[in-house]
């Protein structure tokens, strides 16, 4: 599954403040499946939403008797 970042919050917020969790909860109240993850390298909390990866497209089957022929001259 892929993730889409909805918002970033610095990890060094005031004591007792949870802005990333509050933002994620507000998105969940809107019906989105938001969650908070930590980006350790950036020292930030990310509010993300998981998205299924699109399935690879396969060509549609051709109807019987509808062959495509190319003339080579």
CSV table of C-alpha atoms in Angstrom, one decimal:
chain,number,residue,atom,x,y,z
A,1,UNK,CA,0.0,0.0,0.0
A,2,UNK,CA,1.1,3.5,-0.7
A,3,UNK,CA,0.7,6.4,1.7
A,4,UNK,CA,-0.2,10.0,1.0
A,5,UNK,CA,1.1,12.6,3.5
A,6,UNK,CA,-1.7,14.9,4.5
A,7,UNK,CA,0.4,17.2,6.9
A,8,UNK,CA,3.7,17.4,8.7
A,9,UNK,CA,4.3,18.5,12.2
A,10,UNK,CA,7.7,19.2,13.9
A,11,UNK,CA,8.5,16.7,16.7
A,12,UNK,CA,9.5,19.4,19.2
A,13,UNK,CA,6.1,20.8,20.1
A,14,UNK,CA,5.2,22.1,23.6
A,15,UNK,CA,4.8,19.6,26.4
A,16,UNK,CA,1.3,18.1,26.4
A,17,UNK,CA,0.5,19.3,22.9
A,18,UNK,CA,-0.3,16.7,20.3
A,19,UNK,CA,-1.1,18.7,17.1
A,20,UNK,CA,-0.5,15.8,14.7
A,21,UNK,CA,-2.9,13.5,16.7
A,22,UNK,CA,-5.5,16.3,16.8
A,23,UNK,CA,-5.2,16.9,13.0
A,24,UNK,CA,-5.5,13.1,12.4
A,25,UNK,CA,-8.5,12.8,14.6
A,26,UNK,CA,-10.2,15.7,12.8
A,27,UNK,CA,-9.6,13.9,9.5
A,28,UNK,CA,-10.9,10.6,10.9
A,29,UNK,CA,-14.1,12.5,12.0
A,30,UNK,CA,-14.4,13.5,8.3
A,31,UNK,CA,-14.3,9.9,7.3
A,32,UNK,CA,-10.6,9.6,6.2
A,33,UNK,CA,-8.4,6.8,7.5
A,34,UNK,CA,-5.7,9.1,8.8
A,35,UNK,CA,-2.9,8.0,11.1
A,36,UNK,CA,0.2,9.5,12.6
A,37,UNK,CA,3.7,8.1,11.9
A,38,UNK,CA,7.2,9.3,12.8
A,39,UNK,CA,9.7,10.4,10.2
A,40,UNK,CA,12.9,9.9,12.3
A,41,UNK,CA,15.2,11.4,9.7
A,42,UNK,CA,13.2,14.6,9.4
A,43,UNK,CA,12.4,14.6,13.2
A,44,UNK,CA,8.7,15.2,12.4
A,45,UNK,CA,5.3,13.6,12.8
A,46,UNK,CA,3.5,12.9,9.5
A,47,UNK,CA,-0.3,12.5,9.2
A,48,UNK,CA,-0.8,9.9,6.5
A,49,UNK,CA,-3.6,8.1,4.7
A,50,UNK,CA,-3.0,4.7,3.3
A,51,UNK,CA,-4.1,4.2,-0.3
A,52,UNK,CA,-4.2,0.9,-2.2
A,53,UNK,CA,-1.9,0.7,-5.2
A,54,UNK,CA,-3.6,0.6,-8.5
A,55,UNK,CA,-3.8,-2.8,-10.1
A,56,UNK,CA,-1.7,-3.2,-13.3
A,57,UNK,CA,-4.0,-2.8,-16.3
A,58,UNK,CA,-4.4,-5.8,-18.7
A,59,UNK,CA,-5.5,-5.5,-22.3
A,60,UNK,CA,-9.1,-6.2,-22.9
A,61,UNK,CA,-9.8,-9.4,-24.7
A,62,UNK,CA,-10.8,-9.1,-28.3
A,63,UNK,CA,-14.1,-10.3,-29.6
A,64,UNK,CA,-14.1,-13.6,-31.6
A,65,UNK,CA,-13.6,-13.0,-35.3
A,66,UNK,CA,-12.3,-9.4,-35.0
A,67,UNK,CA,-8.6,-9.9,-36.0
A,68,UNK,CA,-6.6,-6.8,-36.7
A,69,UNK,CA,-4.3,-7.4,-39.7
A,70,UNK,CA,-1.6,-5.1,-40.9
A,71,UNK,CA,-0.6,-5.1,-44.6
A,72,UNK,CA,3.1,-5.2,-45.1
A,73,UNK,CA,4.2,-3.9,-48.6
